[in-house]
Each structure stands twice: as structure tokens, then as C-alpha cells.
CSV table of C-alpha atoms and ligand atoms in Angstrom, one decimal:
chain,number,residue,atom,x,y,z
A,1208,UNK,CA,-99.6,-156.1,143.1
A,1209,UNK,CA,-101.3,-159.0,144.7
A,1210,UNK,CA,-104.6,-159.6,146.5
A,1211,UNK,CA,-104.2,-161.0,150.1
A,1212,UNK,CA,-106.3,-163.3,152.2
A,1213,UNK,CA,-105.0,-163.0,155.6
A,1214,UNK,CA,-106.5,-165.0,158.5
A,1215,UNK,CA,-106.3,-163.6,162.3
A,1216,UNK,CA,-105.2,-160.3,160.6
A,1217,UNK,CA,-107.1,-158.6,163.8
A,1218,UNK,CA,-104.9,-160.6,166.2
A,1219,UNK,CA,-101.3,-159.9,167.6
A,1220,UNK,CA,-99.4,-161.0,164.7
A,1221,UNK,CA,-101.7,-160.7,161.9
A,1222,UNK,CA,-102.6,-157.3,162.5
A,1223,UNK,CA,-98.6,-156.6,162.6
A,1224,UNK,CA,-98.2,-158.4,159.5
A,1225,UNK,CA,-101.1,-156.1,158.0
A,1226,UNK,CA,-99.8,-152.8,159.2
A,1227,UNK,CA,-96.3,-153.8,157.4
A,1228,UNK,CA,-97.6,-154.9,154.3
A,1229,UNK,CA,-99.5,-151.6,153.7
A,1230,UNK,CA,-96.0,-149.7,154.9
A,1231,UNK,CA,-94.0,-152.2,152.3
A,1232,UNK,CA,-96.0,-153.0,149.6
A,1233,UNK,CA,-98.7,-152.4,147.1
A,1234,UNK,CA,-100.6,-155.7,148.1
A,1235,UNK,CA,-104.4,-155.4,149.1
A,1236,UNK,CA,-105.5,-157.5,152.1
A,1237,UNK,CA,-108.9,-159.0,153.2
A,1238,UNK,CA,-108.4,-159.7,156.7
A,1239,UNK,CA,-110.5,-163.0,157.6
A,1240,UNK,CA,-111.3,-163.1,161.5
A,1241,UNK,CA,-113.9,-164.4,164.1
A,1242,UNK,CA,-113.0,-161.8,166.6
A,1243,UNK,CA,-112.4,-163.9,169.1
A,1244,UNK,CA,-111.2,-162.4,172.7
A,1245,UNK,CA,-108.0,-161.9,171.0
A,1246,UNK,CA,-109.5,-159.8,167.8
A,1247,UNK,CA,-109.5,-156.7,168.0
A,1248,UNK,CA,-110.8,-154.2,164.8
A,1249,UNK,CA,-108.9,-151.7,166.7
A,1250,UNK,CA,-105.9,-153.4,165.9
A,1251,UNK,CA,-106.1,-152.3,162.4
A,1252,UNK,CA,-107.4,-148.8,162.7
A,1253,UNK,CA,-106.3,-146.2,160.4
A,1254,UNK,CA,-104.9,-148.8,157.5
A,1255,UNK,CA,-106.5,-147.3,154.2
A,1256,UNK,CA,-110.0,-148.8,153.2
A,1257,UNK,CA,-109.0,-149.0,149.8
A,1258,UNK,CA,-106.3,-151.3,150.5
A,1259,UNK,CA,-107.7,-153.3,153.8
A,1260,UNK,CA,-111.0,-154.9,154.5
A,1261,UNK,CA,-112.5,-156.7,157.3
A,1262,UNK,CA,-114.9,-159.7,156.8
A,1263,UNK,CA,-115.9,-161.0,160.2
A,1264,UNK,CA,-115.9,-164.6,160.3
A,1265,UNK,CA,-115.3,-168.7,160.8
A,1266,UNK,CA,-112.3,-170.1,159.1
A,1267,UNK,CA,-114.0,-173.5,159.4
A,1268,UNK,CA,-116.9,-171.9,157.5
A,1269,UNK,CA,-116.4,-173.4,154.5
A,1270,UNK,CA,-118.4,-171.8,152.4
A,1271,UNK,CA,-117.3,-168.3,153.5
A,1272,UNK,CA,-113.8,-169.4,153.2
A,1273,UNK,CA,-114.4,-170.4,149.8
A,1274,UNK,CA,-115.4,-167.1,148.1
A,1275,UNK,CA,-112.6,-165.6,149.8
A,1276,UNK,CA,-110.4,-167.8,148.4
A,1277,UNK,CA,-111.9,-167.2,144.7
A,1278,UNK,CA,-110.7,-163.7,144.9
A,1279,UNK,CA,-107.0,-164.3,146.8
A,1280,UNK,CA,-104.1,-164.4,145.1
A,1281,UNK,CA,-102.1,-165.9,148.0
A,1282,UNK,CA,-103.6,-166.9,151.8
A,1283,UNK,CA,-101.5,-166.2,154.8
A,1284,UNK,CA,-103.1,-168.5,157.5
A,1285,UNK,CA,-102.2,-166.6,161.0
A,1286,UNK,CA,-105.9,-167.4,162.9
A,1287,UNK,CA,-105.5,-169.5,166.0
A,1288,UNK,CA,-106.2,-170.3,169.3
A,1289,UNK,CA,-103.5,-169.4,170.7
A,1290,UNK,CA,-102.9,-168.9,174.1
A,1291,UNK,CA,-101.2,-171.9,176.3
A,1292,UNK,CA,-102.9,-171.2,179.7
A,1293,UNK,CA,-106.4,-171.0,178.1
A,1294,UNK,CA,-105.5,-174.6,176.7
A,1295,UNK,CA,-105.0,-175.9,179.8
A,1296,UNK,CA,-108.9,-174.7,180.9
A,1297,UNK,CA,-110.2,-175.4,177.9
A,1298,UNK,CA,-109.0,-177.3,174.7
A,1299,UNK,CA,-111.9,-177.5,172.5
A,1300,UNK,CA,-111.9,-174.3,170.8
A,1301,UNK,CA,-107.6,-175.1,170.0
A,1302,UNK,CA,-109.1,-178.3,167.6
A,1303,UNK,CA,-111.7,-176.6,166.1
A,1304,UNK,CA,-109.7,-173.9,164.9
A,1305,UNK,CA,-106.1,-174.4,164.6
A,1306,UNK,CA,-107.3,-178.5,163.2
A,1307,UNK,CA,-110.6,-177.9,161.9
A,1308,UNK,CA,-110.1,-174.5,160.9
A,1309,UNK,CA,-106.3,-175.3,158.6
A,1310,UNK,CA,-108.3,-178.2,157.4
A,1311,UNK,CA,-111.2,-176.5,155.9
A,1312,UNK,CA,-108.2,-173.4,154.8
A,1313,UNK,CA,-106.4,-176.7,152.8
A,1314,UNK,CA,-109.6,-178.1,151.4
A,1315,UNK,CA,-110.3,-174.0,149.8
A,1316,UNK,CA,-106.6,-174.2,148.6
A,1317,UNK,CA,-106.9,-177.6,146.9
A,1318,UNK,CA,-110.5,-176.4,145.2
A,1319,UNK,CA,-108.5,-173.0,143.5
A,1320,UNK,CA,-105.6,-174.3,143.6
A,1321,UNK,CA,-104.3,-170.8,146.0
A,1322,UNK,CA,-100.9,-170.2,146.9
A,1323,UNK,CA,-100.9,-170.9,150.9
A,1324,UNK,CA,-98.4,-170.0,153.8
A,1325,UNK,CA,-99.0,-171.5,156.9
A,1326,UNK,CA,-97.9,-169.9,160.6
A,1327,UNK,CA,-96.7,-172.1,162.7
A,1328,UNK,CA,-94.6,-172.1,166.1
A,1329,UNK,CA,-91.9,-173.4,167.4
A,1330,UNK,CA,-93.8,-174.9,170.6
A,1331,UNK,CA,-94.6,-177.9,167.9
A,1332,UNK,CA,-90.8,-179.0,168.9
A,1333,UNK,CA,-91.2,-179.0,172.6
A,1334,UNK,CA,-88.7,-177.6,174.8
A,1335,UNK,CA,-84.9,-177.9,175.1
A,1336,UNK,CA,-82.6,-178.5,178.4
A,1337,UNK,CA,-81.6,-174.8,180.2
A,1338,UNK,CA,-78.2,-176.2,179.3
A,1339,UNK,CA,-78.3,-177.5,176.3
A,1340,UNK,CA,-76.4,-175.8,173.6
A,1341,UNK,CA,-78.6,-177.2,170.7
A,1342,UNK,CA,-81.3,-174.9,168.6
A,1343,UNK,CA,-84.3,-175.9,167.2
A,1344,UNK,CA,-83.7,-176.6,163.1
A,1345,UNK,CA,-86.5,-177.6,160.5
A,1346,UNK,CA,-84.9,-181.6,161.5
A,1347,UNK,CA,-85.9,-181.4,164.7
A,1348,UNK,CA,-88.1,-184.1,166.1
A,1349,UNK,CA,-91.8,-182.9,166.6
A,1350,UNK,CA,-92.6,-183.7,170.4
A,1351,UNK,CA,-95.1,-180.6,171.5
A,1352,UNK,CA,-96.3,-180.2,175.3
A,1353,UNK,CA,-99.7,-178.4,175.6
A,1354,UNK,CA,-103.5,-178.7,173.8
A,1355,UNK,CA,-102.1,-175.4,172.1
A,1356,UNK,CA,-98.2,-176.6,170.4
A,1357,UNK,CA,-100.1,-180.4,169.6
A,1358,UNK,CA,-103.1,-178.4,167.8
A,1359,UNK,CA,-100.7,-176.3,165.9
A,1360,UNK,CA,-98.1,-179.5,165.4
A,1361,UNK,CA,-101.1,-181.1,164.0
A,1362,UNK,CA,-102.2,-178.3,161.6
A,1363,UNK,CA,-98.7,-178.4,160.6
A,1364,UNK,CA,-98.6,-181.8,159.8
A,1365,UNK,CA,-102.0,-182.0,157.5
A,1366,UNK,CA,-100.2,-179.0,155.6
A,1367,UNK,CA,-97.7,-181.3,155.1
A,1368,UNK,CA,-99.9,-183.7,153.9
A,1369,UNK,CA,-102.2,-181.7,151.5
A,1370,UNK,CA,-98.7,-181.0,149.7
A,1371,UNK,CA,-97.6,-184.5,149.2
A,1372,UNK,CA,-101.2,-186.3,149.0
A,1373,UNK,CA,-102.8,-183.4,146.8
A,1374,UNK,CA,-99.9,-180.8,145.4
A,1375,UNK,CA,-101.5,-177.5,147.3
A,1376,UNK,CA,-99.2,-175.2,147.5
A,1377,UNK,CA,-98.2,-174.6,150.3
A,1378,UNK,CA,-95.0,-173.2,152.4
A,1379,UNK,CA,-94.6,-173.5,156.1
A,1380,UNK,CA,-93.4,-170.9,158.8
A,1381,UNK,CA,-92.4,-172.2,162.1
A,1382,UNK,CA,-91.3,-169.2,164.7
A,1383,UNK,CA,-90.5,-168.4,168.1
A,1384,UNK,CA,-92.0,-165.5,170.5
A,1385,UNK,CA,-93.0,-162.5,169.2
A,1386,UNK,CA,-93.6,-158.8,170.9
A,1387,UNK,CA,-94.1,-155.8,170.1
A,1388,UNK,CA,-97.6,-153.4,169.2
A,1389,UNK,CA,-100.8,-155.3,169.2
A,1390,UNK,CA,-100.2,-157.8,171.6
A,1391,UNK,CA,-103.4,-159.2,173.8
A,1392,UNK,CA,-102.6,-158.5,178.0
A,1393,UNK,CA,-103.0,-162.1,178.7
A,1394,UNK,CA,-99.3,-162.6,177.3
A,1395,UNK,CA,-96.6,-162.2,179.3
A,1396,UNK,CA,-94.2,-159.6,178.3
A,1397,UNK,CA,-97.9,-157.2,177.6
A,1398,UNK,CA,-99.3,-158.3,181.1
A,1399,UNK,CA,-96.7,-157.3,182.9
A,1400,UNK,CA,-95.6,-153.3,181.1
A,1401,UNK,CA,-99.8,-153.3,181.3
A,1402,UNK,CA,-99.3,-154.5,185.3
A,1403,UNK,CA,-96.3,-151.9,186.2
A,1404,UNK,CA,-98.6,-148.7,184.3
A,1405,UNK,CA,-102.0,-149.7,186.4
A,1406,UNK,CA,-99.6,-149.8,189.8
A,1407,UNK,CA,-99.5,-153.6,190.4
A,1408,UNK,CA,-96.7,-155.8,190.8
A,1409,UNK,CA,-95.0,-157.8,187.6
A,1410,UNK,CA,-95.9,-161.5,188.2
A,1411,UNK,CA,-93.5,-163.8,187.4
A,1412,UNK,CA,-93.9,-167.6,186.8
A,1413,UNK,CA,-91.7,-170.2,189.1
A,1414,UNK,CA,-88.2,-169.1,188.8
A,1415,UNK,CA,-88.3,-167.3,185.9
A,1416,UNK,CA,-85.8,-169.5,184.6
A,1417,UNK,CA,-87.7,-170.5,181.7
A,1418,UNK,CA,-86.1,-169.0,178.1
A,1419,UNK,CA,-87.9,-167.7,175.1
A,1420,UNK,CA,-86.1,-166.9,172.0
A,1421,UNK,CA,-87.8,-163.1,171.5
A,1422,UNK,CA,-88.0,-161.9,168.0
A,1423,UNK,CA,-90.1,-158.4,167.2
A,1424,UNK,CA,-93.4,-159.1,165.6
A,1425,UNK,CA,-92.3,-156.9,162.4
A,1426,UNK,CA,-89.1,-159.1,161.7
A,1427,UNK,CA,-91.9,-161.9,161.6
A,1428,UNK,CA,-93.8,-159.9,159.4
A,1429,UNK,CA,-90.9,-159.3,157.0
A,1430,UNK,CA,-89.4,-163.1,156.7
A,1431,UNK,CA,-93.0,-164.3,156.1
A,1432,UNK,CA,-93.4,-161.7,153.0
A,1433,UNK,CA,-89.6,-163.4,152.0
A,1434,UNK,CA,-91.3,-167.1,152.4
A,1435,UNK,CA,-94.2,-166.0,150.2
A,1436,UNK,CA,-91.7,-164.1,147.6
A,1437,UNK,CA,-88.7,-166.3,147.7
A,1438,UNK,CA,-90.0,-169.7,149.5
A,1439,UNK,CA,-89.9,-172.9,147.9
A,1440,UNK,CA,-93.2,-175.1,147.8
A,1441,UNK,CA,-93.8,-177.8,150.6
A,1442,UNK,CA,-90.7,-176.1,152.6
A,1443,UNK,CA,-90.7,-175.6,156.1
A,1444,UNK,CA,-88.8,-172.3,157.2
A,1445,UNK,CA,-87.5,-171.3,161.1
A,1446,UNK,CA,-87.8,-167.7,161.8
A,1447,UNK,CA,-85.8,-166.4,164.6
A,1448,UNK,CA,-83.5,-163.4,165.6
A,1449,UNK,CA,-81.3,-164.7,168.1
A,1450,UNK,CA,-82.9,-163.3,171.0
A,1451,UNK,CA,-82.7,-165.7,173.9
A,1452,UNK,CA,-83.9,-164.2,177.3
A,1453,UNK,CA,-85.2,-165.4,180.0
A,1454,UNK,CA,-88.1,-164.6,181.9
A,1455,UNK,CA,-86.4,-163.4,184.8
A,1456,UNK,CA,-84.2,-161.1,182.8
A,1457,UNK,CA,-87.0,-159.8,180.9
A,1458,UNK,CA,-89.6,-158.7,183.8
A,1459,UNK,CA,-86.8,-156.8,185.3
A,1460,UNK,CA,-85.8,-155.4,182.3
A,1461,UNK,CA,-89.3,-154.4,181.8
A,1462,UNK,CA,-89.2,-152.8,185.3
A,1463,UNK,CA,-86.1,-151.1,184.9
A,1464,UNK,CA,-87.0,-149.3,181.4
A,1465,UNK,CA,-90.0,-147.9,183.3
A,1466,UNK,CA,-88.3,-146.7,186.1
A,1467,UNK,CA,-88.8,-149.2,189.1
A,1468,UNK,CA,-86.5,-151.2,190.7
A,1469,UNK,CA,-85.9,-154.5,188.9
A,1470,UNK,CA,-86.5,-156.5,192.1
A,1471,UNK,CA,-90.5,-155.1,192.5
A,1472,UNK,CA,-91.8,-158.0,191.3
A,1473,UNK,CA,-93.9,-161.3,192.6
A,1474,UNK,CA,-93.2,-164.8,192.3
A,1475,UNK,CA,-96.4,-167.3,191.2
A,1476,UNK,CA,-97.4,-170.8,190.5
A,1477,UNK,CA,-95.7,-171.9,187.9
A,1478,UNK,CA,-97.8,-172.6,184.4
A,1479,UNK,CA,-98.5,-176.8,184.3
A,1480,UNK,CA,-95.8,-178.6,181.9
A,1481,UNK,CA,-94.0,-175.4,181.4
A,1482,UNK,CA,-91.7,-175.5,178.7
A,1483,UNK,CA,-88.1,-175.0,179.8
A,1484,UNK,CA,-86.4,-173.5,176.9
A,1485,UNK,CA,-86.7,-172.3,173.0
A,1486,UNK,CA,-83.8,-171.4,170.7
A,1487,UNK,CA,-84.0,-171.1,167.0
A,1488,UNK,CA,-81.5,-171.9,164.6
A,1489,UNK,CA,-82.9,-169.9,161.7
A,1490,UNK,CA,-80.0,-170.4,159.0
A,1491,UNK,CA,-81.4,-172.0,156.4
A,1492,UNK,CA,-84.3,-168.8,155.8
A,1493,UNK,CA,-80.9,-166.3,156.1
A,1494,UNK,CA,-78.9,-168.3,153.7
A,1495,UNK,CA,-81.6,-169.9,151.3
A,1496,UNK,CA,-83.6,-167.0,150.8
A,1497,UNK,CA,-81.6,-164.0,152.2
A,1498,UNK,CA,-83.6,-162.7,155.0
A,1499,UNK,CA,-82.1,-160.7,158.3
A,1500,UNK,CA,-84.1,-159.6,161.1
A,1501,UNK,CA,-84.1,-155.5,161.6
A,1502,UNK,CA,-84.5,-155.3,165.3
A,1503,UNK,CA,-81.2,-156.8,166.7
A,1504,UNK,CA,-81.4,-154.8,170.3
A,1505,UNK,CA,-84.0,-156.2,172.6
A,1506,UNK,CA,-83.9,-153.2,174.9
A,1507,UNK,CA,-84.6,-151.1,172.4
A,1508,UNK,CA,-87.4,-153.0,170.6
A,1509,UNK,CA,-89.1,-153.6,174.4
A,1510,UNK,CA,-88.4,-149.9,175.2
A,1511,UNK,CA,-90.7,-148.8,172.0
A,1512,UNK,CA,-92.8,-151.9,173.1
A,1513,UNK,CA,-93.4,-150.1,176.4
A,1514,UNK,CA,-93.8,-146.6,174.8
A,1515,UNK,CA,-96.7,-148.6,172.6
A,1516,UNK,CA,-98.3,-149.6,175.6
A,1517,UNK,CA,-98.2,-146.2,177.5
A,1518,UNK,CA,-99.9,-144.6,174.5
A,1519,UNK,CA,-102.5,-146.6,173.5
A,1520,UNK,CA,-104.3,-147.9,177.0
A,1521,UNK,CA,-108.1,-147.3,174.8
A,1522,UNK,CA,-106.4,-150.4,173.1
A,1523,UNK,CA,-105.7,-152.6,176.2
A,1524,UNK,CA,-107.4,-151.4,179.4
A,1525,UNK,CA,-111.2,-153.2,177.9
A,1526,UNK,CA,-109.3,-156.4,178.6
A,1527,UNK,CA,-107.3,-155.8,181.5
A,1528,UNK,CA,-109.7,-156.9,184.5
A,1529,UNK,CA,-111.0,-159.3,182.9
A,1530,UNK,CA,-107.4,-160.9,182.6
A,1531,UNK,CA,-106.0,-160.4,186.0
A,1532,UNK,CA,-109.7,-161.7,187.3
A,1533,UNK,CA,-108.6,-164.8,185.6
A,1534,UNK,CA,-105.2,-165.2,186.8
A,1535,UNK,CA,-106.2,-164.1,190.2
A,1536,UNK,CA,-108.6,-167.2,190.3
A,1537,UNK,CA,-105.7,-169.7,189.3
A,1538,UNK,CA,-103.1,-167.8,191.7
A,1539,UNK,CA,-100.9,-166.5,189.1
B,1934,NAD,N1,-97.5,-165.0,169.7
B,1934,NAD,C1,-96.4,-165.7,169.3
B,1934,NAD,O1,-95.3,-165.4,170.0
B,1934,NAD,C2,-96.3,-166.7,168.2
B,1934,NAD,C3,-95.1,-167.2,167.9
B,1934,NAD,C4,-95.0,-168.1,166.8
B,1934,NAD,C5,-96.2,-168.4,166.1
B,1934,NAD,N2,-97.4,-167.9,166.4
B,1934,NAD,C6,-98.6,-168.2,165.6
B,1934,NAD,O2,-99.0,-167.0,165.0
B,1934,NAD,C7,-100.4,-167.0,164.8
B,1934,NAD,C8,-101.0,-165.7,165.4
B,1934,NAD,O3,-100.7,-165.7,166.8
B,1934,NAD,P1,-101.1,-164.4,167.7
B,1934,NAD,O4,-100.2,-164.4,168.8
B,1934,NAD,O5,-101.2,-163.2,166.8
B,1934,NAD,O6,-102.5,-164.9,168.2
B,1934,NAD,P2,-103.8,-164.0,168.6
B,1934,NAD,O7,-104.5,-164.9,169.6
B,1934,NAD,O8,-103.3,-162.7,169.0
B,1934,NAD,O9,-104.6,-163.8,167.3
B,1934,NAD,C9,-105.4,-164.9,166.7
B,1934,NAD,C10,-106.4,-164.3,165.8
B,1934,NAD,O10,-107.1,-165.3,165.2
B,1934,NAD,C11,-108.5,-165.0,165.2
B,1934,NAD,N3,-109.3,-166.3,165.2
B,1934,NAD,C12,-109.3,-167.2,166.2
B,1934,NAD,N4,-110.1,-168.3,165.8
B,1934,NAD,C13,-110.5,-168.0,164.6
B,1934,NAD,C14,-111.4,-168.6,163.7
B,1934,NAD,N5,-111.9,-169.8,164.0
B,1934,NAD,N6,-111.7,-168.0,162.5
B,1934,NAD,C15,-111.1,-166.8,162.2
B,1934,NAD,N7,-110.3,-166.1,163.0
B,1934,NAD,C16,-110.0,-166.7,164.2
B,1934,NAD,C17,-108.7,-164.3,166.6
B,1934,NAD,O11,-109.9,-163.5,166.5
B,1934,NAD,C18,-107.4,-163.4,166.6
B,1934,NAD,O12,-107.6,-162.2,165.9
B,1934,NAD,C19,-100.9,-168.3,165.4
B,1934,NAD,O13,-101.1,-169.2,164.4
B,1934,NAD,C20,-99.8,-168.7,166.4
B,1934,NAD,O14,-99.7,-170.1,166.5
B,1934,NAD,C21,-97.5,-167.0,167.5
């Protein structure tokens, strides 16, 4: 049994990541989170007290973050800004957290010399032709796009760097888009199952042509449990599941699982610098360390995605307005 410091637990990811390693283990878990927009306590409602705990706050408070760490076994760094579109509006809050914030995380590690994994995406490796065959690997030139992939390129990096320059030890996860439970209504494959329930039309971005290489957030969950098990120091490891789609093929899917016609959607601006395409070639985490991802069938995954959604609208309808008020200002 192990005690685990887990940042952005109350987020999308982290909260999944939580909820599976009270289902798979016997770890405990302090969750460490501002509660940003993108927090939500809810998002870790009935998890047992005994085994979960909430401390509100700053990971670029260092002093906070460093009596955390004294008591961690191992630190799972998920907290970040990270939405692309609010980039665009407004990138201060992506350096102070996802650069400021991994800095002061690295710093805590070096002091206690704590075990660190590090979540990263695979927006830090730009985007990839619609027709070209090639998949992102753990070679692949960094060349990121937006405020949001060059913050989290360059948190990536001073990981790197705090391994070489000052032996922390550190792994590295690097992943491509997640669903599933827990995920904020600003995002796209959310806004839109959130859209089709409240009675409005799916909105779709330019063409749609764009492709995103969907993975379910609890096959993140379980290869990041196999990086901190199995993973070798200073490592970088892709996670993917093979799941290229693209947005097109998912909104009408979407509206098709929920019983509309897959043509009842609306085309919008498309999002500045739009990356064109993400694939993962995730063989060196299968072969290396033995990991597989559970949820092979995308329909079936979005299908209980969608079932998520339609039972837990207390979750997602405080944020709903709020989000379409902002696209609606920006025409999207
Ligand atoms: N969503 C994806 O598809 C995806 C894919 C690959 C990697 N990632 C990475 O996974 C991680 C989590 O992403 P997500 O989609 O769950 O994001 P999210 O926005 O849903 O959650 C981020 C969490 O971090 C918290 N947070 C933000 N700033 C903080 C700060 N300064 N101190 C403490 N907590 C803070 C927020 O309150 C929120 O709970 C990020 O590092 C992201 O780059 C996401």
C-alpha cells in the first residue's frame, strides 16, 4: 500500500484516475487542486474518506506543496490549464500553472527526493498531415501549436531536465484524447451529448475533418498506474488505444447513439491554428511494460459516455450556460 499525491484529482482525468485507483488498489490518495472552472468536488463524490482526501489549493504554493510531499509516497502531477480555446483568450493562467506550477512540483521532488510521474499530451508534437500514415513515437520532434501544447511541451521539458541536472525521479506520460465520465462541457465530445440532451444543435468546427486519436479516460488511468509500477526513471511513455476518429464521424455518431439523425448538426468557425491530426504509436508502453487498453470499441465506450451524461446533469448543467454564452460570443 502506498500514499498518493495526486494533482488535478478534481478535474477530468484526475478524478478518473482517483475513482480507478480506489476500484484497483489499496493506495490512499490526497487529491491536491485549486478548483479551478474545471474542479469540481463533485467529481469525486462517494470515494471512501478513509482512503481520499481533498486539500484545496495552489500547486505553485510552495510551501503547501511541500508538506504534501513529506507525506507522499509517489506524486502523479495531472493539474493543468488545459483547455486550447481558453488559451487562445487568455494564456497567462497556462504559464503559471502548467510552467510555474511543474516547476515548483520538481523543486518538492528534488527536496524529498519523491517518486514523480508527469501527465503530458500529445499536442506537445503538433499535428500530423490528414494523409500521412506516420504516428506520433516518444522520437518525435517537439513542435506544439497553441499557449496550451507549448506550456505543457515546456513542463515536459524542465522534467526532463530535473532528471538529468538533479536525479528526481521522474517518469513521463505523453497521451492523446481522453473521454468518458467527468469530463468539463467546454470539451467537445461533452459539449455536444450535453447540446443534443438540452435540445440544441451539435456544433461542429470547420469541416470536421480534423482527427483525434480517442482513448477512454480509464485505459489512461490504468497505463499510468503501469508507468508508476513498471516504468523506468527519466522515460517518456505514449499512451494510446488506436482510436482515430474524426470529428465529423464522432458528432454524428454521438447523434445517432441518441436517436437523431446524424446530419442535425451545425457547422462553425473553425478554432485558430487547429491542429489537423493526432495518431499514437503506443508500442513501446505495450511491449516494454505490458500494458493493453480495456475499451477497444468506441461506440460502446461513447454509448456509456452518453448514458454518463444523461444521468448525472446535477454534475454538468451549473456550467452549461456559462459555456455556450462563451462560444456564442466567439460564433462557435
Ligand atoms: N483531456 C485530454 O484529452 C488530455 C489528453 C492528454 C493529456 N491530458 C493532460 O491531463 C491532465 C489533466 O487534463 P484534464 O483534461 O483532466 O484537465 P481538467 O481541466 O479537466 O482538470 C485540470 C484540474 O487541474 C486543476 N488545477 C488547475 N490549475 C491548478 C493549480 N494551479 N493548482 C492545483 N490544481 C489546479 C483544476 O482545478 C482541475 O481540477 C493535464 O495535464 C492535461 O494536459 C489531457
Amino acid at each position: 500500500m502506498a500514499h498518493l499525491l495526486v494533482t488535478g484529482g478534481a478535474g477530468f482525468i484526475g478524478s478518473n484516475f482517483v475513482h480507478h485507483v480506489v476500484a484497483h488498489t489499496d493506495h490512499t490518495v490526497t487529491v491536491l487542486d485549486k478548483l479551478t472552472y474545471a474542479g469540481n468536488e463533485a467529481s469525486l463524490a462517494g470515494l471512501p474518506e478513509d482512503r481520499v482526501d481533498l486539500v484545496v489549493g495552489d500547486i505553485a504554493d510552495a510551501e503547501l506543496v511541500d508538506g504534501l510531499f513529506e507525506k507522499a509516497d509517489a506524486v502523479v502531477h495531472y493539474a493543468a490549464e488545459s483547455h486550447n480555446d481558453n488559451s487562445l483568450h487568455d494564456p497567462r493562467p497556462f504559464l503559471d500553472t502548467n510552467i510555474i506550477g511543474t516547476y515548483t512540483l520538481l523543486e518538492a521532488a528534488r527536496r524529498h527526493d519523491t517518486r514523480l510521474h508527469h501527465i503530458s499530451t500529445d499536442e506537445v508534437y503538433g499535428d500530423l498531415e490528414l494523409d500521412d500514415p506516420a504516428r506520433f513515437t516518444e522520437h518525435t520532434p517537439y513542435n506544439p501549436s497553441s499557449p496550451y501544447s507549448s506550456t505543457k511541451a515546456g513542463s515536459d521539458l524542465l522534467v526532463r531536465a530535473w532528471v538529468r541536472s538533479f536525479g528526481v525521479r521522474a517518469t513521463i506520460s505523453n497521451c492523446s484524447n481522453n473521454y468518458g465520465p467527468y469530463q468539463h462541457v467546454e470539451k467537445f465530445i461533452p459539449r455536444q451529448i450535453t447540446n443534443v440532451l438540452r435540445g440544441i444543435r451539435p456544433k461542429l468546427y470547420g469541416k470536421g475533418e480534423n482527427v483525434r486519436d480517442w482513448i477512454h479516460a480509464d485505459d489512461h488511468s490504468s497505463a499510468v498506474l503501469t508507468i508508476l509500477d513498471k516504468g523506468e526513471i527519466g522515460e517518456t511513455y505514449l499512451i494510446g488505444a488506436d482510436g482515430e476518429k474524426d470529428n465529423k464521424t464522432v458528432v454524428e455518431l454521438i447523434l445517432q447513439l441518441m436517436g437523431h439523425s446524424p446530419d442535425a448538426y451545425d457547422h462553425v468557425t473553425d478554432r485558430a491554428g487547429h491542429d489537423l491530426r493526432y495518431a499514437i504509436d503506443s508500442t513501446k508502453l505495450r511491449t516494454e511494460l505490458g500494458w493493453s487498453p480495456t475499451y477497444r470499441d468506441f461506440e460502446a465506450g461513447l454509448a456509456a459516455t452518453i448514458d454518463w451524461y444523461r444521468a448525472n446533469e446535477a454534475w454538468w448543467a451549473p456550467a452549461k450556460d456559462g459555456v455556450e454564452a462563451f462560444y456564442a460570443s466567439k460564433g462557435q
